[in-house]
Amino acid sequence: MEELTWNNPAIADGIAAIRTGSPFVYGLTNYVAANLSANVLLAVGAGPAIGAAADFPTVFPAGAGAVWINTAALISNPAEPLADAARTAHEAGSPWVLDPVAVGAGATEYDAFVKSLLDHRPTVIRGNASELIALSGGAATGKGVETTASAEDAIGAVEELARRTGAVVAVSGPTDYLTDGTRTVAVPGGDVRLTQVTGAGCSLGALIAGALAVVPDALTATAVAHAAFATAAERAGARTVGTGSFAVALLDELSLLGR
Amino acid sequence: MEELTWNNPAIADGIAAIRTGSPFVYGLTNYVAANLSANVLLAVGAGPAIGAAADFPTVFPAGAGAVWINTAALISNPAEPLADAARTAHEAGSPWVLDPVAVGAGATEYDAFVKSLLDHRPTVIRGNASELIALSGGAATGKGVETTASAEDAIGAVEELARRTGAVVAVSGPTDYLTDGTRTVAVPGGDVRLTQVTGAGCSLGALIAGALAVVPDALTATAVAHAAFATAAERAGARTVGTGSFAVALLDELSLLGR
Amino acid sequence: MEELTWNNPAIADGIAAIRTGSPFVYGLTNYVAANLSANVLLAVGAGPAIGAAADFPTVFPAGAGAVWINTAALISNPAEPLADAARTAHEAGSPWVLDPVAVGAGATEYDAFVKSLLDHRPTVIRGNASELIALSGGAATGKGVETTASAEDAIGAVEELARRTGAVVAVSGPTDYLTDGTRTVAVPGGDVRLTQVTGAGCSLGALIAGALAVVPDALTATAVAHAAFATAAERAGARTVGTGSFAVALLDELSLLGR
């Protein structure tokens, strides 16, 4: 399978394009992950705004370079602003990322809402293996927000999900797999501590949105975010011990990528 | 009074049991403390999920190894999901931790709700001296989320609260006191900067839930969390200057405990 | 124009007064910035409580040394508790800070609510140039939560806003400008990475509230917060590379100011 890493010039070019373009990226996410997600985008030069204050979800997605919607935003929002933001992004032609956190973990009312967002045609869907297997119609295997399946187990399901929805689908694991349903690429690397820092996966969804705002091809944009994140995590992991320092170093390395 | 510290093998055994068992721990907490609380649990190997999205509070507590409810979750949730989660945990036999943040600080409607959660029989109640004195029916002495009473002042009140509710009750201070109403133990140590990092006390509540998921005896589980937290804080304090670095080092030391 | 910096004894005296007085400061803010804002206040010795749980907004502002209201709190709160807190603070004579995040960025319903809070007479209004130009009635220029105008561009508008509202108005930029409508002072310094850490500006609003709780003159209190923040940022910037370490060091330096 084709591999994409930081050594591929398209990856560094994508990060440079974010720094040059400084796109406005709008997100609805949950309060556990919001701070890290905003800081990840700021570290690469994007301008994030987060949250469903008043008419933000019916106004900001149309003017944003890209949008990300993490359905765990429902921990402090009703469903309506998420649907509004997805609809507005789709109708305005703003690319948007769906992060279906914890879908398939047993909360059926939540799962039904997450699936309803597919009507608004996300540009990219990202998650862990359990989430994406569940979203593609497979058996539910999640344990809260954690996966019990491997990314490799999910390749068939994510390819099917991509073909059915027209979205690029990206599954995270020790090696990440990204597909548009026809072409599937692997992004190796990262650090195991990414699973020990809350919101790290969520912040990758935000970073995908940042790349979508400046890189026209959705599969390439998704690879830019995944490979940049993996490289920053490797560099952070090489110089820290413990999970707290790792999270700080991850932001440092993202802010220094390509400089 | 009996003292429990990291030197007691039961403490390190409890942390090792969390790492081995990787329990799913579900929490409803406030957005100021949520990120640190999740990272504290991840640092010791638990798998936290936080928040009242859709049917999470009526589904997740039954399947979780333990649950923690920080009543300051009301800053972004209505009361109902907190009551749902407490009821579900109690009925399913999942141990749960009540953290009655700011009770007794003057907000009477809030205080009444906090007290109503006692109907769902928390396994452990943790807080500062002002909060626990207020919850036990004593005079209100809180200043916002801070205590104006000492942990030593609260020992009688927490013992009475433990006997009345059947919960283990833990009061935080320079030395923490933990009681089931009959047996009271002291956990010394920690670092004064724990009071200068927002959500540190709240994250201890999450850690107690992590221990309850794998340690059968509630008083022992509570001691595991308190003594591990105190030791990690001491180690973090010894190698940092300033409150920002201390918080990062606290997570590092938790992630390295027993390794 | 008069400059105020850390070298002015009034600045260090103000920070020392916060440490001595340990004022209770109550805030309604957004979940992206809440953690950093609380930690900034704790770093200088204030006791923050954040959020609209139950009757907090109708009770806590009256007993607080000062209050800050960041209107992006609307991302997880209805409008009512913000109006309640502003009204209660004003009626009780508690000084309060208005931070009109993202006003003028295109969300007209949001903007109308932000402007309605001026009826409750904020003691200080702080923001970036685009926000304060919009609030003073000028053309909308914001891009999400970021400014597209310079602080220097906004000086006339903020002086007019100060005269019209009776508030001290402070605009942030590479050099900050603070005015009561008659006297305008400059606070130079800081670090460009303050714009690359989410919630940094919001946390400055919280710090202004901390100073207002102990420094009688509102313009002086606002200068204390701005100059302390700029100095801490410079010291943090001088010893870190990358945005993650900078944020940690900012808290460290605030916690060490004047020690």
mmCIF file of C-alpha atoms in Angstrom, chain A residues 154-246:
data_model
loop_
_atom_site.group_PDB
_atom_site.id
_atom_site.type_symbol
_atom_site.label_atom_id
_atom_site.label_comp_id
_atom_site.label_asym_id
_atom_site.label_seq_id
_atom_site.Cartn_x
_atom_site.Cartn_y
_atom_site.Cartn_z
ATOM 1 C CA ALA A 154 -11.399 -1.494 9.766
ATOM 2 C CA ILE A 155 -9.887 -1.045 6.291
ATOM 3 C CA GLY A 156 -12.677 -2.832 4.463
ATOM 4 C CA ALA A 157 -15.358 -0.998 6.413
ATOM 5 C CA VAL A 158 -13.852 2.447 5.847
ATOM 6 C CA GLU A 159 -13.444 1.810 2.122
ATOM 7 C CA GLU A 160 -17.108 0.829 1.973
ATOM 8 C CA LEU A 161 -18.092 3.893 4.030
ATOM 9 C CA ALA A 162 -16.116 6.135 1.672
ATOM 10 C CA ARG A 163 -17.809 4.692 -1.394
ATOM 11 C CA ARG A 164 -21.265 4.984 0.167
ATOM 12 C CA THR A 165 -20.894 8.556 1.455
ATOM 13 C CA GLY A 166 -18.524 10.092 -1.066
ATOM 14 C CA ALA A 167 -16.319 11.199 1.829
ATOM 15 C CA VAL A 168 -12.661 10.576 2.409
ATOM 16 C CA VAL A 169 -12.539 8.313 5.466
ATOM 17 C CA ALA A 170 -9.549 8.132 7.817
ATOM 18 C CA VAL A 171 -9.066 5.595 10.574
ATOM 19 C CA SER A 172 -6.462 6.240 13.274
ATOM 20 C CA GLY A 173 -4.148 3.634 14.763
ATOM 21 C CA PRO A 174 -0.434 2.935 15.082
ATOM 22 C CA THR A 175 -0.626 3.242 11.279
ATOM 23 C CA ASP A 176 -3.469 5.391 9.978
ATOM 24 C CA TYR A 177 -5.380 4.451 6.800
ATOM 25 C CA LEU A 178 -7.003 7.079 4.558
ATOM 26 C CA THR A 179 -9.258 6.272 1.638
ATOM 27 C CA ASP A 180 -11.605 7.806 -0.889
ATOM 28 C CA GLY A 181 -13.051 4.382 -1.580
ATOM 29 C CA THR A 182 -10.776 3.764 -4.540
ATOM 30 C CA ARG A 183 -7.320 4.814 -3.417
ATOM 31 C CA THR A 184 -6.158 3.870 0.081
ATOM 32 C CA VAL A 185 -2.957 5.228 1.606
ATOM 33 C CA ALA A 186 -1.168 4.455 4.846
ATOM 34 C CA VAL A 187 0.306 7.061 7.169
ATOM 35 C CA PRO A 188 2.661 5.353 9.621
ATOM 36 C CA GLY A 189 4.243 6.835 12.691
ATOM 37 C CA GLY A 190 3.077 8.841 15.673
ATOM 38 C CA ASP A 191 3.503 7.875 19.307
ATOM 39 C CA VAL A 192 1.520 5.628 21.618
ATOM 40 C CA ARG A 193 1.064 8.551 24.003
ATOM 41 C CA LEU A 194 -1.358 10.099 21.502
ATOM 42 C CA THR A 195 -3.843 7.626 23.016
ATOM 43 C CA GLN A 196 -2.986 8.871 26.520
ATOM 44 C CA VAL A 197 -3.679 12.571 25.890
ATOM 45 C CA THR A 198 -7.363 13.389 25.915
ATOM 46 C CA GLY A 199 -8.641 14.982 22.741
ATOM 47 C CA ALA A 200 -5.598 14.151 20.632
ATOM 48 C CA GLY A 201 -7.704 12.350 18.045
ATOM 49 C CA CYS A 202 -10.283 15.133 18.152
ATOM 50 C CA SER A 203 -7.577 17.712 17.520
ATOM 51 C CA LEU A 204 -6.475 15.735 14.466
ATOM 52 C CA GLY A 205 -10.003 16.258 13.128
ATOM 53 C CA ALA A 206 -9.527 19.995 13.587
ATOM 54 C CA LEU A 207 -6.180 19.835 11.800
ATOM 55 C CA ILE A 208 -7.783 18.012 8.857
ATOM 56 C CA ALA A 209 -10.214 20.930 8.580
ATOM 57 C CA GLY A 210 -7.266 23.342 8.606
ATOM 58 C CA ALA A 211 -5.692 21.460 5.699
ATOM 59 C CA LEU A 212 -8.974 21.198 3.776
ATOM 60 C CA ALA A 213 -9.205 24.985 3.853
ATOM 61 C CA VAL A 214 -6.078 25.342 1.712
ATOM 62 C CA VAL A 215 -5.449 22.009 -0.060
ATOM 63 C CA PRO A 216 -7.981 21.336 -2.837
ATOM 64 C CA ASP A 217 -7.813 17.536 -2.943
ATOM 65 C CA ALA A 218 -9.532 16.049 0.117
ATOM 66 C CA LEU A 219 -7.439 12.878 0.295
ATOM 67 C CA THR A 220 -4.239 14.897 0.062
ATOM 68 C CA ALA A 221 -5.471 17.381 2.681
ATOM 69 C CA THR A 222 -6.312 14.529 5.039
ATOM 70 C CA ALA A 223 -2.861 13.034 4.483
ATOM 71 C CA VAL A 224 -1.233 16.407 5.202
ATOM 72 C CA ALA A 225 -2.921 16.526 8.586
ATOM 73 C CA HIS A 226 -2.242 12.895 9.489
ATOM 74 C CA ALA A 227 1.402 12.921 8.416
ATOM 75 C CA ALA A 228 2.131 16.271 10.066
ATOM 76 C CA PHE A 229 0.503 15.078 13.275
ATOM 77 C CA ALA A 230 2.422 11.779 13.200
ATOM 78 C CA THR A 231 5.731 13.554 12.633
ATOM 79 C CA ALA A 232 5.138 16.112 15.374
ATOM 80 C CA ALA A 233 4.174 13.282 17.731
ATOM 81 C CA GLU A 234 7.334 11.331 16.910
ATOM 82 C CA ARG A 235 9.527 14.361 17.537
ATOM 83 C CA ALA A 236 7.664 15.135 20.768
ATOM 84 C CA GLY A 237 7.925 11.532 21.871
ATOM 85 C CA ALA A 238 11.649 11.421 21.281
ATOM 86 C CA ARG A 239 12.353 14.218 23.729
ATOM 87 C CA THR A 240 9.856 13.696 26.544
ATOM 88 C CA VAL A 241 9.028 11.171 29.240
ATOM 89 C CA GLY A 242 5.492 11.097 30.582
ATOM 90 C CA THR A 243 2.167 12.118 29.097
ATOM 91 C CA GLY A 244 2.012 15.732 30.310
ATOM 92 C CA SER A 245 5.284 16.812 28.739
ATOM 93 C CA PHE A 246 4.427 14.885 25.595
#
